[in-house]
Amino acid sequence: MSLAAPEPSGSAAFSGPGGPARSPADPVVRTTAGLLRGSREGGVAVFRGIPFAEPPVGALRFAAPRPVRGWDGVREARAFGPPPPQAGVFGMDAMSREAAGDDDWLTVNVWSPDPGPGAGLPVMVWIQGGAYVIGAAGLPEYDGARLAREGGVVVVTFNYRVGVEGFAQLDGAPANRGLLDQIAALEWVRDGIREFGGDPARVTVFGQSAGAGSIAALLATGRARGLFQRAVTQSVPGPFFAPELAADIAAACADELALRPTVADLTDVDPLRLSAAGDAVTASLDRRVRRWGLPAHRAMAFAPVVDGEVLPVTPWQALGEGAGRDVELLVGHTRAEQRLFTVIEGLLGAVGEERAADALRLFAPGPDGERRYRDAFPAAGPEELYELVHSDWLFRMPSLHLAEAQTRAGGRAHVYELTWSAPGMGGLFGACHGLDVPLVFGNLDRGQPAALIGEAADARAEAEAVSAYVRDAWTAFAAHGDPGWPAYDAAQRPTMCFDTSPTVVPYPEEASRLLWRDHAFAALPLLS
């Protein structure tokens, strides 16, 4: 994944006059808010920048999303809406500066191979990741054209508030505003997707990283019940915050501006200044480990909050109690989740015994976790142990535990692992976090994640083959609930390993599974 600023996302990065030239054949659909004109591109109808809620600014700043007001005439839906305010990760804040003053953040985009109320196609709604601090549906890696055209599905992407705007615990504001935005987008899908050729009774949410964590949270909240029938969670992150921890982090963000963490104090603060305050807190997390614990060690300032209202309990507890029993689940992770971060942080080849021991003491489960890891992986050197425990704590075991909680409660889950190693950049990334994104969308030549694949012909051919397997599985699951391999059970643990030759095996990370078998992923607390 490149550290450069993101490239423009197709015809136009944000709303405005950009977009394809108008044609008499451009599709027009009627929504509850008014008429929309899209465009025909690459064999599908595309509608961009459709508002699903009022802009969350002014009197609506830090409020739950409000239904969008209607419009007269035909609204052009040909350019992506502006992104919500972004953190500075990977240069994403440059997009926020470019779109400054355009506050219509809450928009959806639709790709349909057959727009019209009679098509009845499966619907796939993407929730992007980005550590709950970055993410925009208009990025080129999330272009839904190929998935829609070749998979015979309607693809929907949308923006939701991130960082302080979406997840800070503020006095006078509802918690988890980013999740409430997601629910509002799914309500828009329920109420209007039929006009775009979709079947509102066959909706699959799919997402990666923070998007997968968001879906796990949606499974746990009654507010999202009935809005989707299937869910695909790619690399579910384990961290969810207790309210006290989230409130303390929010207070630190407000303190950067010499303000209180209240709606009254922050409503009139420029969104770019508020995002910068969040960045400043994130950059100083190493000074706060005694108070904030593991999130500070991993530079994580925001996550969904188990507030008891929007999110009553953690996803693992909720699914274990049957909350997701009526939703079919496809869940998995990559084999080498941590490798992306090891490379980005300049640690590849530089993890010594001391750093590995610190990671094992901090992140391994149980009071004797370090010794148990070393016993379970006797041939592993310091770097491998470091990457194993981080991969397990952050993504691999939270994903597996979500599937196990679902099946224990009588629900259905299919499990996978991406084992194919990224060939780009000399192959140093392996089967790392984020590699699944270009494979799922089939966008192997655009967006930052495509750099993991590279431009060599043989690498691109391998990626095309693996991507075809993955896309076929995802769209088959969306269509009828069967991705092509048996559902997970506690005895056989069938797991699809996606590689150049996909195979179904018992869950392959057995040593890690046993180490984490008795661990509960609880909300992370404020320590002092």
Short mmCIF file of C-alpha atoms in Angstrom, two decimals:
data_model
loop_
_atom_site.label_atom_id
_atom_site.label_comp_id
_atom_site.label_asym_id
_atom_site.label_seq_id
_atom_site.Cartn_x
_atom_site.Cartn_y
_atom_site.Cartn_z
CA MET A 1 0.00 0.00 0.00
CA SER A 2 1.51 3.27 -1.10
CA LEU A 3 2.03 6.09 1.36
CA ALA A 4 1.36 8.68 -1.35
CA ALA A 5 -1.77 10.81 -1.37
CA PRO A 6 -4.73 9.01 -2.96
CA GLU A 7 -5.22 9.32 -6.68
CA PRO A 8 -8.39 10.85 -8.15
CA SER A 9 -11.31 8.45 -8.07
CA GLY A 10 -12.44 8.13 -11.65
CA SER A 11 -14.47 10.79 -13.36
CA ALA A 12 -14.44 13.19 -10.44
CA ALA A 13 -13.16 12.90 -6.91
CA PHE A 14 -16.02 14.79 -5.30
CA SER A 15 -19.33 16.42 -6.15
CA GLY A 16 -19.43 19.19 -8.66
CA PRO A 17 -19.55 19.64 -12.40
CA GLY A 18 -17.23 16.69 -13.17
CA GLY A 19 -18.34 13.35 -14.49
CA PRO A 20 -19.01 11.75 -17.85
CA ALA A 21 -20.56 13.82 -20.61
CA ARG A 22 -24.34 13.61 -20.65
CA SER A 23 -25.94 11.23 -23.14
CA PRO A 24 -29.59 10.80 -24.17
CA ALA A 25 -29.25 7.16 -23.06
CA ASP A 26 -28.33 8.10 -19.50
CA PRO A 27 -30.57 6.28 -17.00
CA VAL A 28 -33.06 8.19 -14.86
CA VAL A 29 -34.63 6.70 -11.75
CA ARG A 30 -37.20 7.97 -9.29
CA THR A 31 -36.37 7.87 -5.58
CA THR A 32 -38.47 8.97 -2.63
CA ALA A 33 -36.53 12.27 -2.62
CA GLY A 34 -36.78 12.95 -6.35
CA LEU A 35 -35.49 12.03 -9.80
CA LEU A 36 -31.84 11.13 -10.43
CA ARG A 37 -29.88 11.03 -13.67
CA GLY A 38 -26.85 8.72 -13.75
CA SER A 39 -24.63 7.55 -16.58
CA ARG A 40 -23.83 4.42 -18.59
CA GLU A 41 -20.27 3.25 -18.09
CA GLY A 42 -18.67 -0.07 -18.94
CA GLY A 43 -21.94 -1.90 -19.38
CA VAL A 44 -23.58 -0.78 -16.12
CA ALA A 45 -25.68 2.13 -14.95
CA VAL A 46 -23.84 4.29 -12.41
CA PHE A 47 -25.34 6.81 -9.98
CA ARG A 48 -22.92 8.78 -7.79
CA GLY A 49 -23.23 11.21 -4.94
CA ILE A 50 -26.84 10.50 -3.96
CA PRO A 51 -27.61 12.07 -0.56
CA PHE A 52 -29.11 9.64 1.94
CA ALA A 53 -29.19 12.12 4.84
CA GLU A 54 -28.95 15.83 5.42
CA PRO A 55 -25.40 17.22 5.77
CA PRO A 56 -24.37 16.74 9.44
CA VAL A 57 -23.25 20.32 10.00
CA GLY A 58 -24.61 23.38 11.74
CA ALA A 59 -27.49 22.41 13.99
CA LEU A 60 -27.06 18.77 12.86
CA ARG A 61 -23.35 18.60 13.77
CA PHE A 62 -22.73 15.47 15.89
CA ALA A 63 -26.41 14.52 15.63
CA ALA A 64 -27.89 11.27 14.40
CA PRO A 65 -28.44 11.45 10.62
CA ARG A 66 -31.65 13.14 9.49
CA PRO A 67 -33.64 12.12 6.40
CA VAL A 68 -32.69 14.05 3.30
CA ARG A 69 -35.09 16.63 1.96
CA GLY A 70 -36.45 16.13 -1.53
CA TRP A 71 -35.66 18.16 -4.62
CA ASP A 72 -37.51 19.35 -7.71
CA GLY A 73 -36.57 18.35 -11.23
CA VAL A 74 -33.84 15.86 -12.11
CA ARG A 75 -30.76 15.79 -9.90
CA GLU A 76 -27.48 14.90 -11.59
CA ALA A 77 -25.90 11.83 -9.94
CA ARG A 78 -22.69 11.74 -11.91
CA ALA A 79 -19.90 12.66 -9.47
CA PHE A 80 -18.99 11.31 -6.07
CA GLY A 81 -19.92 13.31 -3.01
CA PRO A 82 -17.18 14.83 -0.83
CA PRO A 83 -15.55 12.61 1.77
CA PRO A 84 -16.21 13.11 5.47
CA PRO A 85 -13.31 14.83 7.26
CA GLN A 86 -10.28 12.55 7.11
CA ALA A 87 -7.31 11.89 9.37
CA GLY A 88 -3.84 12.41 7.97
CA VAL A 89 -3.16 8.70 7.41
CA PHE A 90 -1.83 7.95 3.89
CA GLY A 91 -2.34 11.60 2.99
CA MET A 92 -6.12 11.25 3.14
CA ASP A 93 -6.51 14.66 4.75
CA ALA A 94 -5.58 16.14 1.37
CA MET A 95 -9.00 15.02 0.12
CA SER A 96 -10.67 16.88 2.98
CA ARG A 97 -8.77 20.07 2.17
CA GLU A 98 -9.71 19.74 -1.49
CA ALA A 99 -13.38 19.39 -0.57
CA ALA A 100 -13.38 22.07 2.16
CA GLY A 101 -16.70 23.89 2.24
CA ASP A 102 -18.62 21.05 0.61
CA ASP A 103 -20.36 19.40 3.54
CA ASP A 104 -22.71 16.95 1.78
CA TRP A 105 -20.71 14.04 3.20
CA LEU A 106 -23.47 11.46 3.54
CA THR A 107 -23.98 10.11 0.03
CA VAL A 108 -24.37 6.73 -1.65
CA ASN A 109 -23.26 5.42 -5.04
CA VAL A 110 -24.91 2.65 -7.06
CA TRP A 111 -23.69 0.42 -9.89
CA SER A 112 -26.44 -1.65 -11.53
CA PRO A 113 -26.32 -3.98 -14.55
CA ASP A 114 -30.10 -3.70 -14.96
CA PRO A 115 -31.72 -0.62 -13.42
CA GLY A 116 -35.46 -0.78 -13.05
CA PRO A 117 -37.97 -2.00 -10.48
CA GLY A 118 -38.45 -5.43 -12.04
CA ALA A 119 -34.89 -6.79 -12.11
CA GLY A 120 -34.82 -8.12 -8.53
CA LEU A 121 -31.01 -8.50 -8.39
CA PRO A 122 -29.03 -9.31 -5.25
CA VAL A 123 -27.65 -6.19 -3.57
CA MET A 124 -24.13 -5.89 -2.14
CA VAL A 125 -23.55 -2.89 0.15
CA TRP A 126 -19.89 -2.11 0.83
CA ILE A 127 -18.66 -0.54 4.09
CA GLN A 128 -15.08 0.61 3.69
CA GLY A 129 -12.40 0.38 6.34
CA GLY A 130 -9.78 2.85 7.50
CA ALA A 131 -9.27 2.39 11.26
CA TYR A 132 -12.46 4.40 11.86
CA VAL A 133 -10.51 7.60 11.00
CA ILE A 134 -10.29 7.54 7.18
CA GLY A 135 -12.38 6.17 4.36
CA ALA A 136 -14.28 7.47 1.35
CA ALA A 137 -16.57 5.57 -0.98
CA GLY A 138 -15.24 7.43 -4.02
CA LEU A 139 -11.76 5.89 -3.88
CA PRO A 140 -10.88 4.04 -7.10
CA GLU A 141 -10.35 0.70 -5.36
CA TYR A 142 -14.06 0.68 -4.47
CA ASP A 143 -15.36 1.16 -8.00
CA GLY A 144 -18.24 -1.32 -8.23
CA ALA A 145 -18.52 -1.63 -12.01
CA ARG A 146 -16.72 -4.93 -12.51
CA LEU A 147 -18.32 -6.62 -9.53
CA ALA A 148 -21.78 -5.51 -10.67
CA ARG A 149 -21.29 -6.33 -14.33
CA GLU A 150 -19.65 -9.76 -13.98
CA GLY A 151 -21.42 -10.80 -10.78
CA GLY A 152 -24.96 -9.79 -11.73
CA VAL A 153 -25.44 -7.79 -8.55
CA VAL A 154 -26.28 -4.21 -7.61
CA VAL A 155 -23.31 -2.69 -5.78
CA VAL A 156 -23.75 0.15 -3.31
CA THR A 157 -21.02 2.16 -1.57
CA PHE A 158 -21.46 5.11 0.78
CA ASN A 159 -19.70 7.56 3.08
CA TYR A 160 -20.06 7.60 6.85
CA ARG A 161 -18.55 9.88 9.47
CA VAL A 162 -15.20 8.82 10.88
CA GLY A 163 -12.78 10.07 13.55
CA VAL A 164 -14.06 12.70 15.95
CA GLU A 165 -17.11 13.42 13.78
CA GLY A 166 -18.25 9.79 13.79
CA PHE A 167 -16.89 8.03 16.86
CA ALA A 168 -15.77 10.48 19.57
CA GLN A 169 -17.77 10.17 22.79
CA LEU A 170 -19.11 13.71 23.24
CA ASP A 171 -21.45 15.16 25.83
CA GLY A 172 -24.77 15.99 24.19
CA ALA A 173 -24.27 13.72 21.18
CA PRO A 174 -25.31 10.13 20.48
CA ALA A 175 -22.50 7.59 20.54
CA ASN A 176 -21.38 5.77 17.40
CA ARG A 177 -22.61 8.36 14.91
CA GLY A 178 -20.64 6.57 12.20
CA LEU A 179 -22.68 3.43 12.83
CA LEU A 180 -25.89 5.48 12.80
CA ASP A 181 -24.87 6.82 9.39
CA GLN A 182 -24.41 3.25 8.18
CA ILE A 183 -27.87 2.31 9.42
CA ALA A 184 -29.34 5.33 7.64
CA ALA A 185 -27.63 4.28 4.39
CA LEU A 186 -29.03 0.77 4.75
CA GLU A 187 -32.49 2.23 5.35
CA TRP A 188 -32.06 4.17 2.10
CA VAL A 189 -31.21 0.88 0.38
CA ARG A 190 -34.26 -0.82 1.87
CA ASP A 191 -36.57 1.97 0.77
CA GLY A 192 -35.17 2.73 -2.66
CA ILE A 193 -32.93 0.07 -4.15
CA ARG A 194 -35.75 -1.61 -6.06
CA GLU A 195 -35.77 1.34 -8.49
CA PHE A 196 -32.12 0.60 -9.28
CA GLY A 197 -32.79 -3.06 -10.05
CA GLY A 198 -32.09 -4.45 -6.58
CA ASP A 199 -34.10 -6.72 -4.33
CA PRO A 200 -34.42 -5.17 -0.83
CA ALA A 201 -35.04 -8.67 0.56
CA ARG A 202 -31.63 -9.87 -0.68
CA VAL A 203 -29.16 -7.39 0.77
CA THR A 204 -25.63 -8.43 1.71
CA VAL A 205 -23.36 -6.05 3.60
CA PHE A 206 -19.66 -6.61 3.01
CA GLY A 207 -16.70 -4.75 4.41
CA GLN A 208 -13.06 -4.95 5.36
CA SER A 209 -11.11 -3.96 8.49
CA ALA A 210 -13.02 -1.13 10.20
CA GLY A 211 -15.79 -1.83 7.69
CA ALA A 212 -15.91 -5.42 8.94
CA GLY A 213 -15.86 -4.18 12.53
CA SER A 214 -18.76 -1.91 11.67
CA ILE A 215 -20.71 -4.85 10.25
CA ALA A 216 -19.99 -6.85 13.40
CA ALA A 217 -21.42 -3.92 15.38
CA LEU A 218 -24.47 -3.75 13.10
CA LEU A 219 -25.09 -7.43 13.81
CA ALA A 220 -25.09 -6.57 17.51
CA THR A 221 -27.50 -3.63 17.43
CA GLY A 222 -31.22 -4.02 17.14
CA ARG A 223 -31.40 -0.80 15.12
CA ALA A 224 -30.02 -2.61 12.05
CA ARG A 225 -32.22 -5.69 12.35
CA GLY A 226 -33.91 -6.62 9.09
CA LEU A 227 -31.84 -4.22 6.97
CA PHE A 228 -29.65 -7.01 5.55
CA GLN A 229 -29.97 -10.76 5.26
CA ARG A 230 -26.32 -11.72 4.74
CA ALA A 231 -22.98 -10.29 5.87
CA VAL A 232 -19.37 -10.65 4.75
CA THR A 233 -16.76 -9.53 7.28
CA GLN A 234 -13.18 -9.35 5.99
CA SER A 235 -10.61 -9.02 8.82
CA VAL A 236 -12.77 -8.03 11.80
CA PRO A 237 -10.76 -5.84 14.22
CA GLY A 238 -10.99 -6.80 17.88
CA PRO A 239 -10.85 -3.38 19.59
CA PHE A 240 -14.16 -1.96 20.79
CA PHE A 241 -14.08 0.75 23.45
CA ALA A 242 -15.78 1.12 26.81
CA PRO A 243 -17.55 4.51 27.16
CA GLU A 244 -15.07 5.74 29.77
CA LEU A 245 -12.10 5.12 27.50
CA ALA A 246 -13.81 6.74 24.50
CA ALA A 247 -14.80 9.76 26.59
CA ASP A 248 -11.26 10.21 27.87
CA ILE A 249 -9.85 10.12 24.34
CA ALA A 250 -12.49 12.62 23.21
CA ALA A 251 -11.51 14.92 26.08
CA ALA A 252 -7.89 14.76 24.93
CA CYS A 253 -8.93 15.70 21.39
CA ALA A 254 -10.96 18.67 22.62
CA ASP A 255 -8.12 19.72 24.90
CA GLU A 256 -5.88 20.11 21.84
CA LEU A 257 -8.17 23.02 20.97
CA ALA A 258 -8.52 24.24 24.59
CA LEU A 259 -12.18 23.19 24.52
CA ARG A 260 -14.44 20.74 26.31
CA PRO A 261 -15.67 17.49 24.67
CA THR A 262 -19.21 18.80 24.27
CA VAL A 263 -21.48 19.53 21.37
CA ALA A 264 -21.77 23.12 22.56
CA ASP A 265 -17.99 23.67 22.42
CA LEU A 266 -17.23 21.77 19.23
CA THR A 267 -20.16 22.50 16.91
CA ASP A 268 -18.58 25.60 15.40
CA VAL A 269 -15.03 24.18 15.11
CA ASP A 270 -13.86 23.79 11.54
CA PRO A 271 -13.95 20.06 10.67
CA LEU A 272 -10.36 20.19 9.40
CA ARG A 273 -9.16 21.60 12.74
CA LEU A 274 -11.05 18.90 14.61
CA SER A 275 -9.52 16.15 12.46
CA ALA A 276 -6.09 17.65 13.06
CA ALA A 277 -6.73 17.53 16.80
CA GLY A 278 -7.51 13.84 16.50
CA ASP A 279 -4.26 13.38 14.57
CA ALA A 280 -2.33 15.15 17.31
CA VAL A 281 -3.75 12.83 19.95
CA THR A 282 -3.00 9.78 17.84
CA ALA A 283 0.59 10.97 17.36
CA SER A 284 1.07 11.23 21.13
CA LEU A 285 -0.52 7.94 22.13
CA ASP A 286 2.82 6.52 23.27
CA ARG A 287 2.64 8.95 26.22
CA ARG A 288 -0.78 7.66 27.27
CA VAL A 289 -0.31 3.90 27.46
CA ARG A 290 -0.73 3.79 31.24
CA ARG A 291 -4.16 5.34 30.91
CA TRP A 292 -5.43 3.94 27.62
CA GLY A 293 -3.60 0.60 27.40
CA LEU A 294 -3.55 -1.53 24.26
CA PRO A 295 -5.16 1.01 21.87
CA ALA A 296 -2.33 3.41 22.71
CA HIS A 297 0.24 0.73 21.94
CA ARG A 298 -1.41 0.28 18.53
CA ALA A 299 -2.04 4.01 17.87
CA MET A 300 -5.81 3.51 17.80
CA ALA A 301 -7.77 6.51 19.02
CA PHE A 302 -11.25 5.58 17.75
CA ALA A 303 -13.43 2.48 17.61
CA PRO A 304 -17.11 1.64 18.09
CA VAL A 305 -18.21 2.29 21.67
CA VAL A 306 -20.13 -0.30 23.67
CA ASP A 307 -22.38 2.43 25.03
CA GLY A 308 -25.32 0.26 26.09
CA GLU A 309 -27.72 2.01 23.74
CA VAL A 310 -26.62 2.07 20.09
CA LEU A 311 -24.29 -0.84 20.79
CA PRO A 312 -25.57 -2.75 23.83
CA VAL A 313 -22.76 -5.35 24.05
CA THR A 314 -19.76 -6.44 22.01
CA PRO A 315 -20.44 -8.29 18.75
CA TRP A 316 -19.00 -11.53 20.13
CA GLN A 317 -21.34 -11.48 23.10
CA ALA A 318 -24.31 -10.46 20.94
CA LEU A 319 -23.77 -13.21 18.37
CA GLY A 320 -23.15 -15.75 21.12
CA GLU A 321 -26.58 -14.82 22.48
CA GLY A 322 -28.20 -15.30 19.06
CA ALA A 323 -28.39 -11.74 17.75
CA GLY A 324 -27.14 -12.81 14.30
CA ARG A 325 -28.90 -16.16 14.07
CA ASP A 326 -31.12 -15.02 11.19
CA VAL A 327 -28.23 -13.49 9.20
CA GLU A 328 -26.00 -15.72 7.09
CA LEU A 329 -22.35 -14.88 7.72
CA LEU A 330 -19.16 -15.18 5.66
CA VAL A 331 -16.10 -14.26 7.73
CA GLY A 332 -12.35 -14.53 7.33
CA HIS A 333 -8.95 -12.90 7.36
CA THR A 334 -5.63 -12.84 5.56
CA ARG A 335 -2.78 -15.08 6.69
CA ALA A 336 -0.23 -12.34 7.37
CA GLU A 337 -2.43 -9.48 8.58
CA GLN A 338 0.32 -7.66 10.50
CA ARG A 339 2.87 -7.62 7.68
CA LEU A 340 1.39 -4.47 6.13
CA PHE A 341 1.95 -2.53 9.35
CA THR A 342 5.40 -4.02 9.95
CA VAL A 343 6.50 -2.72 6.54
CA ILE A 344 4.81 0.68 6.88
CA GLU A 345 6.37 1.23 10.30
CA GLY A 346 9.84 0.37 9.01
CA LEU A 347 10.18 -2.70 11.21
CA LEU A 348 10.62 -5.40 8.59
CA GLY A 349 13.90 -7.10 9.39
CA ALA A 350 14.30 -4.94 12.50
CA VAL A 351 12.23 -6.79 15.12
CA GLY A 352 14.59 -8.09 17.78
CA GLU A 353 14.01 -10.25 20.82
CA GLU A 354 13.12 -7.34 23.11
CA ARG A 355 10.42 -5.96 20.82
CA ALA A 356 8.97 -9.43 20.27
CA ALA A 357 8.91 -10.14 24.00
CA ASP A 358 7.15 -6.83 24.69
CA ALA A 359 4.50 -7.64 22.05
CA LEU A 360 3.91 -11.10 23.49
CA ARG A 361 3.58 -9.76 27.04
CA LEU A 362 1.13 -7.07 25.94
CA PHE A 363 -1.07 -8.84 23.41
CA ALA A 364 -0.93 -12.60 24.05
CA PRO A 365 -3.94 -13.88 25.99
CA GLY A 366 -3.71 -14.93 29.62
CA PRO A 367 -1.08 -14.38 32.30
CA ASP A 368 1.32 -16.88 30.69
CA GLY A 369 0.70 -15.88 27.11
CA GLU A 370 4.32 -15.22 26.15
CA ARG A 371 5.50 -18.69 27.16
CA ARG A 372 2.50 -20.35 25.51
CA TYR A 373 3.19 -18.56 22.22
CA ARG A 374 6.82 -19.60 22.29
CA ASP A 375 5.84 -23.21 23.05
CA ALA A 376 3.21 -23.21 20.28
CA PHE A 377 5.65 -21.82 17.68
CA PRO A 378 9.05 -23.23 18.76
CA ALA A 379 10.75 -22.54 15.41
CA ALA A 380 9.53 -18.92 15.14
CA GLY A 381 12.05 -16.13 15.44
CA PRO A 382 11.37 -12.72 17.01
CA GLU A 383 9.84 -11.13 13.90
CA GLU A 384 7.51 -14.05 13.24
CA LEU A 385 6.33 -14.12 16.86
CA TYR A 386 5.80 -10.35 16.77
CA GLU A 387 3.70 -10.60 13.61
CA LEU A 388 1.78 -13.64 14.80
CA VAL A 389 0.60 -12.13 18.07
CA HIS A 390 -0.33 -8.81 16.46
CA SER A 391 -2.19 -10.55 13.61
CA ASP A 392 -4.03 -12.75 16.09
CA TRP A 393 -4.99 -10.00 18.54
CA LEU A 394 -6.05 -7.45 15.98
CA PHE A 395 -7.75 -9.42 13.18
CA ARG A 396 -7.38 -13.19 12.93
CA MET A 397 -8.83 -14.34 16.24
CA PRO A 398 -11.59 -11.67 16.41
CA SER A 399 -12.72 -12.91 12.98
CA LEU A 400 -12.62 -16.58 13.97
CA HIS A 401 -14.38 -15.90 17.28
CA LEU A 402 -17.16 -14.08 15.43
CA ALA A 403 -17.81 -17.18 13.33
CA GLU A 404 -17.64 -19.43 16.38
CA ALA A 405 -20.05 -17.24 18.34
CA GLN A 406 -22.46 -17.34 15.40
CA THR A 407 -22.37 -21.13 15.09
CA ARG A 408 -22.61 -21.74 18.85
CA ALA A 409 -25.88 -19.81 18.87
CA GLY A 410 -27.32 -21.86 16.02
CA GLY A 411 -26.51 -19.45 13.20
CA ARG A 412 -24.66 -20.19 9.99
CA ALA A 413 -21.14 -19.03 9.14
CA HIS A 414 -18.65 -19.80 6.39
CA VAL A 415 -14.96 -19.21 7.14
CA TYR A 416 -12.07 -18.40 4.80
CA GLU A 417 -8.42 -17.38 4.90
CA LEU A 418 -6.59 -15.53 2.13
CA THR A 419 -3.26 -17.35 1.81
CA TRP A 420 -2.16 -15.99 -1.59
CA SER A 421 0.91 -13.76 -1.16
CA ALA A 422 1.01 -10.37 -2.84
CA PRO A 423 3.72 -10.40 -5.52
CA GLY A 424 4.18 -6.62 -5.75
CA MET A 425 7.17 -4.77 -4.30
CA GLY A 426 9.31 -7.87 -4.31
CA GLY A 427 6.75 -9.96 -2.44
CA LEU A 428 7.63 -8.44 0.93
CA PHE A 429 3.98 -7.90 1.93
CA GLY A 430 2.84 -11.53 1.72
CA ALA A 431 -0.84 -12.24 2.37
CA CYS A 432 -1.17 -8.97 4.25
CA HIS A 433 -4.00 -6.84 5.56
CA GLY A 434 -5.88 -5.12 2.73
CA LEU A 435 -4.83 -7.50 -0.05
CA ASP A 436 -8.38 -8.81 -0.23
CA VAL A 437 -9.85 -5.44 -1.29
CA PRO A 438 -8.63 -5.40 -4.92
CA LEU A 439 -9.42 -9.10 -5.21
CA VAL A 440 -13.03 -8.64 -4.08
CA PHE A 441 -13.73 -5.72 -6.42
CA GLY A 442 -11.53 -6.99 -9.25
CA ASN A 443 -9.81 -3.58 -9.42
CA LEU A 444 -6.27 -4.87 -9.82
CA ASP A 445 -4.82 -1.80 -11.53
CA ARG A 446 -6.17 1.16 -9.56
CA GLY A 447 -6.14 2.52 -6.04
CA GLN A 448 -3.52 2.17 -3.33
CA PRO A 449 -4.09 -1.54 -2.55
CA ALA A 450 -3.35 -2.47 -6.17
CA ALA A 451 0.30 -1.60 -5.48
CA LEU A 452 0.44 -4.81 -3.44
CA ILE A 453 -0.13 -6.77 -6.65
CA GLY A 454 2.25 -4.86 -8.90
CA GLU A 455 2.28 -4.45 -12.66
CA ALA A 456 4.20 -7.54 -13.79
CA ALA A 457 2.22 -9.66 -16.25
CA ASP A 458 2.63 -12.91 -14.32
CA ALA A 459 1.64 -11.23 -11.06
CA ARG A 460 -1.43 -9.70 -12.66
CA ALA A 461 -2.41 -13.08 -14.16
CA GLU A 462 -2.17 -14.76 -10.75
CA ALA A 463 -4.18 -11.97 -9.18
CA GLU A 464 -6.86 -12.29 -11.87
CA ALA A 465 -7.24 -15.98 -11.10
CA VAL A 466 -7.47 -15.50 -7.33
CA SER A 467 -9.81 -12.53 -7.77
CA ALA A 468 -12.15 -14.62 -9.93
CA TYR A 469 -12.41 -17.25 -7.18
CA VAL A 470 -13.09 -14.62 -4.53
CA ARG A 471 -15.61 -12.63 -6.56
CA ASP A 472 -17.48 -15.77 -7.56
CA ALA A 473 -17.71 -16.80 -3.90
CA TRP A 474 -18.86 -13.37 -2.71
CA THR A 475 -21.52 -12.94 -5.40
CA ALA A 476 -22.76 -16.53 -5.02
CA PHE A 477 -23.11 -15.94 -1.29
CA ALA A 478 -25.01 -12.71 -1.96
CA ALA A 479 -27.32 -14.50 -4.41
CA HIS A 480 -28.22 -17.61 -2.43
CA GLY A 481 -26.13 -17.86 0.77
CA ASP A 482 -23.68 -20.53 -0.40
CA PRO A 483 -20.13 -19.35 -1.27
CA GLY A 484 -19.12 -22.82 -2.46
CA TRP A 485 -17.80 -24.64 0.59
CA PRO A 486 -19.37 -26.13 3.75
CA ALA A 487 -20.50 -24.01 6.66
CA TYR A 488 -18.20 -23.85 9.67
CA ASP A 489 -18.76 -26.26 12.54
CA ALA A 490 -16.86 -26.86 15.76
CA ALA A 491 -15.87 -30.43 14.85
CA GLN A 492 -14.53 -30.19 11.28
CA ARG A 493 -13.87 -26.43 11.05
CA PRO A 494 -13.96 -26.33 7.22
CA THR A 495 -12.14 -23.25 5.91
CA MET A 496 -11.63 -22.07 2.34
CA CYS A 497 -8.01 -21.08 1.70
CA PHE A 498 -7.93 -18.69 -1.26
CA ASP A 499 -4.78 -19.14 -3.32
CA THR A 500 -3.95 -19.87 -6.95
CA SER A 501 -5.53 -23.29 -6.25
CA PRO A 502 -8.20 -22.76 -3.58
CA THR A 503 -8.65 -25.63 -1.14
CA VAL A 504 -10.93 -26.41 1.78
CA VAL A 505 -9.06 -27.57 4.89
CA PRO A 506 -9.65 -27.63 8.64
CA TYR A 507 -9.01 -24.13 10.03
CA PRO A 508 -5.29 -23.73 9.23
CA GLU A 509 -4.23 -21.49 12.12
CA GLU A 510 -4.86 -24.21 14.70
CA ALA A 511 -2.04 -23.26 17.05
CA SER A 512 -3.38 -19.71 17.33
CA ARG A 513 -6.94 -20.97 17.70
CA LEU A 514 -5.96 -23.06 20.70
CA LEU A 515 -4.01 -20.20 22.29
CA TRP A 516 -7.04 -17.90 22.06
CA ARG A 517 -9.74 -20.49 22.67
CA ASP A 518 -10.75 -19.18 26.10
CA HIS A 519 -10.22 -15.48 25.42
CA ALA A 520 -13.18 -13.09 25.42
CA PHE A 521 -12.95 -9.98 23.27
CA ALA A 522 -14.36 -7.48 25.76
CA ALA A 523 -14.70 -3.71 25.43
CA LEU A 524 -11.32 -2.14 26.17
CA PRO A 525 -11.41 -0.13 29.42
CA LEU A 526 -9.95 3.10 30.73
CA LEU A 527 -7.11 1.98 32.99
CA SER A 528 -6.70 4.90 35.35
#
